[in-house]
Short mmCIF file of C-alpha atoms in Angstrom, two decimals:
data_model
loop_
_atom_site.label_atom_id
_atom_site.label_comp_id
_atom_site.label_asym_id
_atom_site.label_seq_id
_atom_site.Cartn_x
_atom_site.Cartn_y
_atom_site.Cartn_z
CA MET A 22 36.80 4.61 23.98
CA THR A 23 34.62 6.26 26.63
CA ASN A 24 32.70 4.32 29.24
CA TYR A 25 29.09 4.71 30.27
CA ASP A 26 27.01 2.66 32.68
CA ILE A 27 23.99 2.67 30.39
CA VAL A 28 23.76 3.70 26.74
CA ILE A 29 20.22 4.22 25.43
CA VAL A 30 19.72 4.08 21.68
CA GLY A 31 16.88 6.46 20.85
CA GLY A 32 15.56 9.60 22.58
CA GLY A 33 11.84 9.07 22.00
CA PRO A 34 9.31 8.20 24.70
CA ALA A 35 10.89 4.80 25.43
CA GLY A 36 14.46 6.10 25.65
CA LEU A 37 13.48 9.07 27.81
CA ALA A 38 11.47 6.99 30.31
CA ALA A 39 14.23 4.36 30.50
CA ALA A 40 16.83 7.07 31.19
CA VAL A 41 14.74 8.70 33.92
CA SER A 42 14.06 5.40 35.70
CA ALA A 43 17.70 4.27 35.50
CA ARG A 44 18.75 7.59 37.08
CA LYS A 45 16.13 7.19 39.81
CA ALA A 46 17.63 3.76 40.47
CA GLY A 47 20.95 5.50 41.12
CA VAL A 48 22.82 5.04 37.85
CA GLU A 49 25.30 7.90 37.32
CA LYS A 50 26.64 7.66 33.80
CA ILE A 51 23.76 7.45 31.35
CA LEU A 52 23.96 8.51 27.71
CA ILE A 53 21.03 8.87 25.29
CA LEU A 54 21.91 8.78 21.58
CA GLU A 55 19.28 10.39 19.33
CA ARG A 56 19.42 10.65 15.56
CA ASP A 57 16.98 13.58 15.24
CA LYS A 58 17.85 17.18 16.10
CA GLU A 59 15.74 17.09 19.26
CA LEU A 60 14.51 14.72 21.95
CA GLY A 61 10.94 13.43 22.03
CA GLY A 62 10.83 11.18 18.99
CA ILE A 63 7.63 10.78 17.01
CA LEU A 64 5.56 12.43 19.77
CA ASN A 65 6.73 15.83 18.52
CA GLN A 66 4.69 15.43 15.36
CA CYS A 67 1.69 13.84 17.10
CA ILE A 68 0.10 17.18 17.95
CA HIS A 69 -3.34 15.66 18.62
CA ASN A 70 -4.46 15.03 22.17
CA GLY A 71 -5.25 11.85 24.04
CA PHE A 72 -1.82 11.00 25.43
CA GLY A 73 -1.03 10.43 29.06
CA LEU A 74 -4.39 9.61 30.58
CA HIS A 75 -2.92 6.58 32.34
CA THR A 76 0.42 8.17 33.27
CA PHE A 77 -0.56 11.73 34.18
CA LYS A 78 -4.37 11.38 34.60
CA GLU A 79 -4.90 14.16 32.08
CA GLU A 80 -5.19 14.39 28.34
CA LEU A 81 -2.04 15.78 26.75
CA THR A 82 -0.88 16.31 23.19
CA GLY A 83 2.17 14.40 21.94
CA PRO A 84 4.65 17.29 22.34
CA GLU A 85 3.36 18.01 25.85
CA TYR A 86 3.68 14.34 26.85
CA ALA A 87 7.22 14.22 25.45
CA TYR A 88 8.16 17.38 27.29
CA ARG A 89 7.10 15.93 30.66
CA PHE A 90 9.89 13.37 30.19
CA ILE A 91 12.36 15.71 28.46
CA GLU A 92 12.06 18.01 31.49
CA GLN A 93 12.90 15.13 33.82
CA VAL A 94 15.93 14.22 31.68
CA LEU A 95 17.11 17.86 31.74
CA ASP A 96 16.48 18.24 35.50
CA ALA A 97 18.39 15.02 36.21
CA LYS A 98 21.21 16.29 33.97
CA ILE A 99 21.23 13.07 31.99
CA GLU A 100 23.63 13.33 29.07
CA TYR A 101 22.30 13.09 25.54
CA LYS A 102 23.69 13.53 22.06
CA LEU A 103 21.52 14.73 19.17
CA ASN A 104 22.04 14.34 15.41
CA THR A 105 23.82 11.12 16.30
CA MET A 106 23.41 7.88 14.40
CA VAL A 107 24.29 4.60 16.08
CA MET A 108 26.05 2.46 13.47
CA ASP A 109 26.70 -0.71 15.40
CA ILE A 110 26.21 -2.46 18.71
CA SER A 111 28.51 -5.38 19.43
CA GLU A 112 27.75 -8.44 21.51
CA ASP A 113 30.10 -7.16 24.23
CA ARG A 114 28.13 -3.89 24.31
CA VAL A 115 30.50 -1.59 22.43
CA VAL A 116 28.33 1.04 20.75
CA THR A 117 29.67 2.69 17.58
CA ALA A 118 28.07 6.04 16.80
CA MET A 119 28.70 8.97 14.50
CA SER A 120 27.70 12.58 14.18
CA ARG A 121 28.80 15.64 12.25
CA GLU A 122 30.27 17.19 15.40
CA ASP A 123 32.10 14.22 16.86
CA GLY A 124 32.78 12.02 13.83
CA MET A 125 32.84 8.29 14.46
CA TYR A 126 33.40 7.12 18.04
CA GLN A 127 32.93 4.12 20.29
CA ILE A 128 31.45 3.77 23.73
CA LYS A 129 31.76 0.82 26.09
CA ALA A 130 28.39 0.38 27.77
CA GLY A 131 27.71 -1.47 31.03
CA ALA A 132 24.20 -2.05 29.67
CA VAL A 133 22.46 -1.09 26.46
CA ILE A 134 18.79 -0.22 26.15
CA LEU A 135 17.35 -0.57 22.66
CA ALA A 136 14.71 2.15 22.16
CA MET A 137 14.87 2.84 18.42
CA GLY A 138 11.13 2.74 17.80
CA CYS A 139 9.58 1.69 14.53
CA ARG A 140 9.17 2.69 10.91
CA GLU A 141 6.17 2.81 8.59
CA ARG A 142 5.67 0.13 5.97
CA PRO A 143 6.55 1.87 2.68
CA ARG A 144 4.89 1.59 -0.73
CA GLY A 145 7.66 -0.70 -1.93
CA ALA A 146 6.58 -3.28 0.64
CA LEU A 147 2.90 -3.14 -0.35
CA ASN A 148 2.96 -4.30 -3.99
CA ILE A 149 0.51 -1.68 -5.28
CA PRO A 150 0.26 -1.75 -9.06
CA GLY A 151 0.39 1.38 -11.21
CA TYR A 152 2.69 4.34 -11.82
CA ARG A 153 5.10 5.76 -9.30
CA PRO A 154 4.37 9.49 -9.38
CA ALA A 155 4.97 12.18 -6.75
CA GLY A 156 2.16 12.60 -4.25
CA ILE A 157 2.37 9.24 -2.46
CA PHE A 158 3.42 9.56 1.17
CA SER A 159 3.43 7.41 4.23
CA ALA A 160 0.92 8.92 6.67
CA GLY A 161 3.70 9.72 9.13
CA THR A 162 5.70 11.59 6.51
CA ALA A 163 2.63 13.70 5.72
CA GLN A 164 2.17 14.24 9.45
CA ARG A 165 5.71 15.54 9.77
CA LEU A 166 5.28 17.82 6.73
CA VAL A 167 2.01 19.32 8.03
CA ASN A 168 2.70 19.51 11.75
CA ILE A 169 6.44 20.20 11.98
CA GLU A 170 7.40 21.82 8.68
CA GLY A 171 4.05 23.52 7.99
CA TYR A 172 3.54 22.25 4.42
CA MET A 173 0.42 20.68 2.92
CA PRO A 174 1.21 17.58 0.84
CA GLY A 175 -1.95 18.02 -1.30
CA ARG A 176 -5.61 19.00 -1.53
CA GLU A 177 -7.51 15.87 -2.57
CA VAL A 178 -6.60 12.85 -0.55
CA VAL A 179 -7.17 9.10 -0.57
CA ILE A 180 -5.86 7.08 2.37
CA LEU A 181 -4.92 3.41 2.19
CA GLY A 182 -4.89 1.65 5.52
CA SER A 183 -6.83 2.56 8.64
CA GLY A 184 -3.97 2.55 11.11
CA ASP A 185 -4.08 5.28 13.72
CA ILE A 186 -1.71 7.60 11.90
CA GLY A 187 -3.86 7.40 8.76
CA LEU A 188 -7.01 8.17 10.74
CA ILE A 189 -5.37 11.06 12.56
CA MET A 190 -4.12 12.45 9.25
CA ALA A 191 -7.59 12.15 7.70
CA ARG A 192 -8.83 14.63 10.32
CA ARG A 193 -5.73 16.78 10.22
CA MET A 194 -5.80 17.20 6.42
CA THR A 195 -9.56 17.91 6.56
CA LEU A 196 -9.10 20.61 9.20
CA GLU A 197 -6.38 22.21 7.06
CA GLY A 198 -8.78 22.43 4.12
CA ALA A 199 -8.06 19.26 2.14
CA LYS A 200 -10.81 16.94 0.94
CA VAL A 201 -10.29 13.39 2.20
CA LYS A 202 -12.38 11.28 -0.16
CA VAL A 203 -12.10 7.81 1.28
CA VAL A 204 -10.12 5.56 3.62
CA ALA A 205 -9.65 2.06 2.18
CA GLU A 206 -8.72 -0.83 4.49
CA LEU A 207 -7.65 -4.24 3.18
CA MET A 208 -8.77 -6.09 6.31
CA PRO A 209 -12.44 -6.55 7.31
CA TYR A 210 -11.72 -4.48 10.47
CA SER A 211 -9.79 -1.31 11.18
CA GLY A 212 -6.32 -1.49 12.66
CA GLY A 213 -6.92 1.82 14.41
CA LEU A 214 -8.36 2.70 17.80
CA LYS A 215 -12.14 3.05 18.03
CA ARG A 216 -11.90 6.58 19.28
CA ASN A 217 -9.95 7.60 16.19
CA ILE A 218 -12.57 6.14 13.86
CA VAL A 219 -15.25 8.08 15.73
CA GLN A 220 -13.35 11.35 16.06
CA CYS A 221 -11.36 11.42 12.83
CA LEU A 222 -13.69 9.83 10.28
CA ASP A 223 -17.30 9.82 11.56
CA ASP A 224 -17.08 13.43 12.76
CA PHE A 225 -16.19 14.55 9.22
CA ASN A 226 -18.32 12.05 7.27
CA ILE A 227 -15.24 10.44 5.71
CA PRO A 228 -16.18 6.98 4.41
CA LEU A 229 -14.22 3.95 5.64
CA LYS A 230 -14.29 1.09 3.14
CA LEU A 231 -13.31 -2.16 4.82
CA SER A 232 -12.05 -5.08 2.69
CA HIS A 233 -10.92 -2.65 -0.02
CA THR A 234 -7.51 -1.91 -1.49
CA VAL A 235 -5.83 0.25 -4.12
CA VAL A 236 -5.58 -1.56 -7.48
CA ASP A 237 -4.30 1.26 -9.70
CA ILE A 238 -2.34 4.47 -9.43
CA GLU A 239 -2.50 7.03 -12.25
CA GLY A 240 -0.25 9.99 -13.07
CA LYS A 241 3.21 10.06 -14.60
CA GLU A 242 4.72 13.14 -12.94
CA HIS A 243 2.23 13.71 -10.16
CA LEU A 244 -0.58 11.54 -8.84
CA THR A 245 -3.90 12.21 -10.65
CA ALA A 246 -6.17 9.35 -9.54
CA VAL A 247 -6.30 6.03 -7.71
CA THR A 248 -8.68 3.13 -8.20
CA ILE A 249 -9.83 1.06 -5.25
CA ALA A 250 -11.68 -2.25 -5.34
CA ALA A 251 -13.30 -4.62 -2.89
CA VAL A 252 -11.29 -7.74 -2.01
CA ASP A 253 -12.45 -11.27 -1.27
CA ASN A 254 -11.56 -13.13 1.91
CA LYS A 255 -8.16 -14.01 0.46
CA GLY A 256 -7.39 -10.33 -0.14
CA LYS A 257 -7.83 -10.70 -3.91
CA PRO A 258 -9.55 -7.79 -5.74
CA ILE A 259 -13.08 -8.59 -6.98
CA PRO A 260 -13.55 -7.59 -10.67
CA GLY A 261 -16.38 -5.14 -11.25
CA THR A 262 -16.05 -3.43 -7.84
CA GLU A 263 -13.52 -0.82 -8.98
CA GLU A 264 -14.11 2.81 -8.06
CA ARG A 265 -11.90 5.60 -9.38
CA TYR A 266 -11.07 8.62 -7.23
CA THR A 267 -9.32 11.67 -8.68
CA CYS A 268 -6.77 12.90 -6.13
CA ASP A 269 -3.33 14.47 -5.81
CA THR A 270 -2.30 12.68 -2.63
CA LEU A 271 -2.28 9.07 -1.49
CA LEU A 272 -1.38 8.44 2.15
CA LEU A 273 -0.29 4.98 3.25
CA SER A 274 -1.05 3.87 6.79
CA CYS A 275 -0.35 0.17 6.45
CA GLY A 276 1.45 -0.86 9.56
CA LEU A 277 4.58 -0.20 11.56
CA ILE A 278 7.72 -2.29 11.67
CA PRO A 279 10.12 -2.21 14.62
CA GLU A 280 13.46 -0.83 13.48
CA ASN A 281 15.87 -3.60 14.45
CA GLU A 282 18.82 -3.50 12.05
CA LEU A 283 21.12 -2.69 14.98
CA SER A 284 19.64 -5.43 17.15
CA ARG A 285 20.01 -8.07 14.42
CA ASN A 286 23.64 -7.10 13.77
CA ALA A 287 24.33 -7.39 17.47
CA GLY A 288 23.04 -10.97 17.41
CA VAL A 289 19.79 -10.30 19.25
CA GLU A 290 17.24 -13.08 18.69
CA MET A 291 14.13 -11.80 17.00
CA SER A 292 10.45 -12.75 17.00
CA ASN A 293 8.97 -13.44 13.57
CA ILE A 294 5.61 -12.14 14.75
CA THR A 295 6.50 -8.82 16.42
CA SER A 296 9.67 -8.21 14.34
CA GLY A 297 11.12 -7.19 17.70
CA PRO A 298 13.59 -8.86 20.05
CA ILE A 299 12.56 -11.88 22.10
CA VAL A 300 12.81 -10.79 25.73
CA ASN A 301 12.49 -12.34 29.17
CA GLU A 302 10.62 -11.03 32.22
CA SER A 303 13.31 -8.35 32.69
CA LEU A 304 12.90 -7.12 29.09
CA GLU A 305 16.41 -8.45 28.50
CA THR A 306 17.30 -9.96 25.13
CA ASN A 307 19.36 -13.12 24.64
CA ILE A 308 22.46 -10.93 24.99
CA PRO A 309 23.02 -10.30 28.72
CA GLY A 310 22.88 -6.58 29.49
CA VAL A 311 21.02 -5.65 26.32
CA PHE A 312 17.42 -4.61 27.04
CA ALA A 313 14.61 -3.50 24.74
CA CYS A 314 11.49 -1.39 25.23
CA GLY A 315 8.91 0.63 23.34
CA ASN A 316 8.06 0.21 19.68
CA VAL A 317 11.37 -1.43 18.84
CA LEU A 318 10.23 -4.33 21.01
CA HIS A 319 6.64 -4.52 19.75
CA VAL A 320 4.40 -1.84 18.29
CA HIS A 321 2.25 -0.20 20.97
CA ASP A 322 -0.95 1.77 20.55
CA LEU A 323 -0.63 3.69 23.82
CA VAL A 324 2.45 5.71 24.70
CA ASP A 325 1.56 5.29 28.37
CA TYR A 326 2.38 1.60 28.05
CA VAL A 327 5.64 2.47 26.29
CA SER A 328 6.65 4.68 29.21
CA GLU A 329 5.72 2.00 31.72
CA GLU A 330 7.60 -0.71 29.82
CA ALA A 331 10.64 1.55 29.35
CA THR A 332 10.62 2.39 33.06
CA ARG A 333 10.95 -1.34 33.78
CA ALA A 334 13.73 -1.68 31.20
CA GLY A 335 15.59 1.20 32.87
CA GLU A 336 15.20 -0.35 36.34
CA ASN A 337 16.36 -3.74 35.12
CA ALA A 338 19.36 -2.26 33.30
CA ALA A 339 20.26 -0.50 36.57
CA LYS A 340 19.98 -3.82 38.43
CA PHE A 341 22.17 -5.46 35.79
CA ILE A 342 25.06 -3.03 36.13
CA ASN A 343 24.81 -3.20 39.93
CA GLY A 344 24.97 -6.99 39.78
CA GLN A 345 21.47 -7.29 41.29
CA LEU A 346 19.82 -8.97 38.33
CA LYS A 347 20.23 -12.51 39.61
CA GLU A 348 21.73 -15.20 37.47
CA SER A 349 18.75 -17.30 36.64
CA ASN A 350 18.59 -20.36 38.85
CA GLY A 351 16.49 -23.04 37.36
CA GLU A 352 14.54 -23.18 34.17
CA ASP A 353 12.80 -20.33 32.41
CA ILE A 354 9.06 -20.79 32.02
CA GLU A 355 7.98 -20.38 28.43
CA ILE A 356 4.88 -18.29 27.61
CA ILE A 357 3.02 -19.62 24.61
CA ALA A 358 0.51 -17.51 22.68
CA THR A 359 -2.00 -19.59 20.73
CA GLU A 360 -5.66 -19.80 19.59
CA GLY A 361 -6.27 -16.14 18.90
CA ALA A 362 -3.36 -14.68 20.87
CA ARG A 363 -0.57 -13.87 18.41
CA TYR A 364 2.38 -13.25 20.70
CA THR A 365 3.28 -12.20 24.22
CA VAL A 366 5.89 -9.84 25.59
CA PRO A 367 7.78 -11.12 27.49
CA SER A 368 8.03 -14.64 26.11
CA THR A 369 9.85 -16.28 29.01
CA ILE A 370 9.75 -15.84 32.78
CA ASN A 371 12.32 -16.67 35.38
CA VAL A 372 10.46 -16.67 38.67
CA ASP A 373 13.58 -15.76 40.71
CA ARG A 374 14.06 -12.62 38.67
CA MET A 375 10.47 -11.45 38.32
CA ASP A 376 8.82 -8.67 40.32
CA ASP A 377 5.80 -9.47 42.52
CA LYS A 378 3.56 -8.61 39.58
CA LEU A 379 4.37 -9.02 35.91
CA THR A 380 2.33 -7.49 33.11
CA VAL A 381 2.27 -9.72 30.04
CA ARG A 382 1.09 -7.85 26.93
CA PHE A 383 -0.24 -9.47 23.79
CA ARG A 384 -2.31 -8.90 20.68
CA VAL A 385 -5.15 -10.91 19.24
CA GLY A 386 -5.20 -11.97 15.58
CA ALA A 387 -8.83 -11.15 14.79
CA VAL A 388 -11.83 -9.37 16.30
CA PHE A 389 -13.32 -11.32 19.23
CA LYS A 390 -16.63 -10.41 20.86
CA ASN A 391 -17.75 -11.66 24.29
CA SER A 392 -14.78 -14.00 24.51
CA TYR A 393 -12.44 -14.99 27.27
CA VAL A 394 -8.75 -14.40 27.78
CA SER A 395 -7.52 -17.62 29.35
CA VAL A 396 -4.21 -18.37 31.01
CA TYR A 397 -3.09 -21.95 31.60
CA PHE A 398 -0.30 -23.09 33.91
CA ASP A 399 0.69 -26.25 32.04
CA ASP A 400 -2.77 -27.87 31.56
CA GLU A 401 -4.57 -26.12 34.39
CA ARG A 402 -6.67 -23.05 33.58
CA VAL A 403 -5.83 -20.36 36.15
CA MET A 404 -7.34 -17.26 34.57
CA HIS A 405 -10.52 -16.79 32.54
CA ASN A 406 -11.45 -13.16 31.98
CA LYS A 407 -14.42 -12.16 29.86
CA LYS A 408 -13.88 -9.28 27.41
CA ARG A 409 -16.70 -7.57 25.52
CA ILE A 410 -14.45 -6.84 22.60
CA MET A 411 -10.88 -7.53 21.55
CA ALA A 412 -9.37 -6.32 18.29
CA PRO A 413 -5.92 -6.62 16.69
CA GLY A 414 -5.46 -2.85 16.92
CA GLU A 415 -5.75 -2.77 20.70
CA MET A 416 -3.16 -4.37 22.92
CA GLU A 417 -4.36 -6.71 25.66
CA GLN A 418 -2.70 -7.73 28.91
CA VAL A 419 -2.75 -10.23 31.73
CA ILE A 420 -1.03 -9.81 35.08
CA LEU A 421 0.89 -12.74 36.55
CA LEU A 422 1.69 -12.88 40.25
CA LYS A 423 5.03 -14.12 41.52
CA ASP A 424 3.60 -16.02 44.49
CA LYS A 425 1.21 -17.94 42.20
CA LEU A 426 4.12 -18.98 39.99
CA ALA A 427 6.43 -19.74 42.90
CA ALA A 428 3.78 -22.11 44.27
CA LYS A 429 4.27 -24.30 41.18
CA PRO A 430 7.97 -25.17 41.06
CA ASP A 431 7.49 -27.76 38.29
CA LEU A 432 5.69 -25.36 35.94
CA LYS A 433 7.10 -25.63 32.42
CA LYS A 434 4.83 -23.48 30.28
CA ILE A 435 2.21 -20.78 30.52
CA THR A 436 -0.33 -20.60 27.71
CA VAL A 437 -2.32 -17.49 26.77
CA LYS A 438 -5.31 -18.10 24.50
CA ILE A 439 -8.71 -16.73 23.55
CA GLU A 440 -11.69 -18.96 24.29
CA ALA A 441 -15.33 -18.64 23.25
CA GLU A 442 -16.52 -19.81 26.68
CA MET B 21 -37.51 5.46 24.98
CA GLU B 22 -34.66 6.20 22.55
CA LYS B 23 -31.37 4.25 22.70
CA ARG B 24 -28.07 5.68 21.43
CA GLU B 25 -24.90 3.59 20.99
CA LEU B 26 -21.66 5.54 21.41
CA THR B 27 -17.96 4.80 21.41
CA CYS B 28 -16.36 6.68 24.30
CA ILE B 29 -13.47 8.91 23.28
CA GLY B 30 -12.47 9.91 26.81
CA CYS B 31 -9.44 7.65 26.63
CA PRO B 32 -8.01 5.05 24.25
CA MET B 33 -10.04 2.28 25.92
CA GLY B 34 -12.94 3.20 23.60
CA CYS B 35 -15.74 1.75 25.75
CA GLN B 36 -19.02 0.97 23.98
CA ILE B 37 -21.65 2.99 25.81
CA THR B 38 -25.43 2.75 25.60
CA VAL B 39 -27.42 5.87 26.51
CA GLU B 40 -31.15 5.66 27.08
CA LEU B 41 -33.02 8.88 26.38
CA ASP B 42 -36.59 9.86 27.19
CA LYS B 43 -37.60 13.07 25.35
CA ALA B 44 -33.95 14.32 25.25
CA GLU B 45 -33.56 13.53 28.97
CA VAL B 46 -30.80 11.02 29.77
CA VAL B 47 -32.34 8.10 31.65
CA SER B 48 -29.35 5.77 31.90
CA VAL B 49 -25.74 5.39 30.80
CA THR B 50 -24.29 1.87 30.68
CA GLY B 51 -21.15 0.20 29.33
CA ASN B 52 -18.68 2.85 30.53
CA THR B 53 -15.87 1.79 32.86
CA CYS B 54 -15.17 5.13 34.49
CA ALA B 55 -16.70 8.49 35.32
CA ILE B 56 -15.22 10.09 32.19
CA GLY B 57 -17.38 7.75 30.08
CA ASP B 58 -20.56 8.71 31.90
CA LYS B 59 -19.82 12.40 31.46
CA TYR B 60 -18.81 11.97 27.81
CA ALA B 61 -21.97 10.06 26.93
CA ARG B 62 -24.25 12.64 28.57
CA ASN B 63 -22.44 15.50 26.81
CA GLU B 64 -22.29 13.75 23.46
CA VAL B 65 -26.05 13.28 23.24
CA THR B 66 -26.89 16.79 24.45
CA HIS B 67 -24.03 19.16 23.48
CA PRO B 68 -21.09 17.43 21.73
CA GLU B 69 -17.64 18.95 22.28
CA ARG B 70 -14.13 18.46 20.91
CA THR B 71 -10.60 19.58 21.63
CA VAL B 72 -9.07 21.17 18.53
CA THR B 73 -5.35 20.75 17.91
CA SER B 74 -3.40 22.42 15.13
CA THR B 75 -0.28 24.50 14.53
CA ALA B 76 0.27 28.27 14.36
CA VAL B 77 2.82 30.43 12.60
CA ILE B 78 5.76 31.45 14.77
CA LEU B 79 8.37 34.08 13.93
CA GLY B 80 11.99 34.08 15.08
CA GLY B 81 11.83 30.57 16.52
CA ASP B 82 13.97 27.46 16.14
CA LYS B 83 10.95 25.72 14.56
CA PRO B 84 8.72 26.86 11.67
CA ARG B 85 5.44 26.06 13.46
CA VAL B 86 4.27 25.86 17.06
CA SER B 87 1.70 23.20 17.90
CA VAL B 88 -1.40 24.43 19.75
CA LYS B 89 -4.63 23.16 21.31
CA THR B 90 -7.83 24.51 22.73
CA LYS B 91 -7.21 24.40 26.48
CA SER B 92 -10.46 22.51 26.95
CA ASN B 93 -13.27 21.29 24.73
CA ILE B 94 -15.19 23.63 22.44
CA PRO B 95 -18.61 22.98 20.84
CA LYS B 96 -18.24 20.51 17.97
CA ASP B 97 -20.03 22.80 15.51
CA LYS B 98 -17.40 25.52 16.08
CA ILE B 99 -14.39 23.43 14.98
CA TYR B 100 -13.95 25.18 11.61
CA GLU B 101 -14.40 28.68 13.07
CA VAL B 102 -11.75 27.88 15.68
CA MET B 103 -9.41 26.61 12.96
CA LYS B 104 -9.78 29.96 11.13
CA GLU B 105 -8.76 31.96 14.20
CA ILE B 106 -5.78 29.65 14.83
CA ASP B 107 -4.69 30.08 11.19
CA ALA B 108 -4.79 33.87 11.58
CA ALA B 109 -2.62 33.85 14.74
CA VAL B 110 1.08 34.79 14.51
CA MET B 111 3.32 34.03 17.48
CA GLN B 112 6.72 35.49 18.33
CA ALA B 113 9.39 33.19 19.79
CA PRO B 114 10.17 32.25 22.49
CA VAL B 115 6.99 30.35 23.31
CA HIS B 116 6.47 28.02 26.25
CA ILE B 117 3.97 25.21 26.72
CA GLY B 118 0.74 26.78 27.99
CA ASP B 119 1.34 30.28 26.54
CA VAL B 120 -1.88 31.75 25.16
CA VAL B 121 -2.03 31.86 21.35
CA VAL B 122 -5.67 32.98 20.93
CA LYS B 123 -7.60 34.29 23.91
CA ASN B 124 -11.28 33.30 24.21
CA VAL B 125 -11.33 31.70 20.76
CA CYS B 126 -14.58 32.40 18.85
CA GLY B 127 -16.19 33.61 22.05
CA THR B 128 -16.18 30.11 23.52
CA GLY B 129 -14.47 31.26 26.70
CA VAL B 130 -11.67 28.80 25.91
CA ASP B 131 -8.09 29.86 25.14
CA VAL B 132 -5.90 28.32 22.47
CA VAL B 133 -2.52 27.53 24.06
CA ALA B 134 0.91 26.41 22.81
CA THR B 135 1.78 22.74 23.32
CA ARG B 136 5.47 22.97 22.42
CA GLU B 137 8.56 24.80 23.59
CA VAL B 138 9.96 27.00 20.81
CA ALA B 139 13.21 28.82 21.56
CA ALA B 140 14.10 32.17 19.99
CA VAL B 141 17.01 32.19 17.55
#
């Protein structure tokens, strides 16, 4: 068994940023394990621009953003293994991996950083009635086919779900000569970023039908048509609203699920809401020395936030192996998300271990206009920030200050909620 | 006085911007949270622009396609013309990020450049 100070599972944006920050913090032996044939993760197929405005103050495409970090990993001579699948992580941080070149092997890690990212929700998880012909793809699969492999999945397209990847692919397929007939969204609001609705649908006059879903799929060998219908407020199709669209391609952009099989097997405690690990202020899971960041922790809409979060995970993993991540004295403060706020990351804070400033990220459960993000320390309201608009597709944040928390030694819980006034 | 409501695309914040116009002259821009928003709103109501991203054919590389972008924005009504010129381009590996794929695409004065490293094999 070989030994490494830090093993990072996943070489996408989270894994790369975590590796770079751990090296900057002085950690020598770092290993990134990546299952694809190259570093960069999903960014390599996200060829559209709009990445990096927060991190680099310029608008980059996905591959360019990824390369900024890949370059730093190469310059720092951080070790990485490609085409390598991690099979298991044990509670005492033994990582079992395999690849064609090296076979099966084990590594003892001083700390492990989980950075496996997420996966698209497949058709099988959506309960769409009808036949199961060829021509139905997750939006990300179509994105990989078009942008990496150079193949067009089809010519006449219907898209179910208005997540960002679906919106981006509506534009991409249109530019490559396909006809995108409609985007149907089950919810009464889009799960995608505003800018993508403007730039990917409105620019090309592609209709977005909110509160609609696919109720039939036709075609035995290959897809020939889909039928969509309006749904009521319980998500049930309304008879008489059916519209049939002939098409050869159906793209599904119906949500992303953190990929946590490894975490679960390791005994990491999971959140039912994010499907990601429950972490403390140091982005550490319930297993000491196992950290999580990026989309495996909770699905982000901005890679800049992934990089920032992963940088913190890398720094904290470095502190852990150097024995600087203090044993928590005293109680953890619980952060409770309620009344409009669905979850927070992190979900507990130990004041002794927190930095001077802590960014707490969360998502809202519905669209809120002219509402307030409120933070309560026990029963006392300490923050009350007005927001013009909040939507489930766009992550929100509040910043907590260490000195404010330290001034309240008896504080038991922090509550984040959305208030009308 | 004409009012136009826009969603800023300058960054993923997506600010809701209101532009007041008087006979095609911009009178005021409100709702933006940075200078990019002000600039975007003024441009969008007078001469809308977009960055085009796509892929180009590459020969002898370790990847079948090289991703590309217009180095800066081009007029929105030229998107399809630009796509045609990108589709006609053939690159030879190796290619580095920033290498020119199409010079002065469609006479816009803007180059199409590679956004990915492709090694020769």
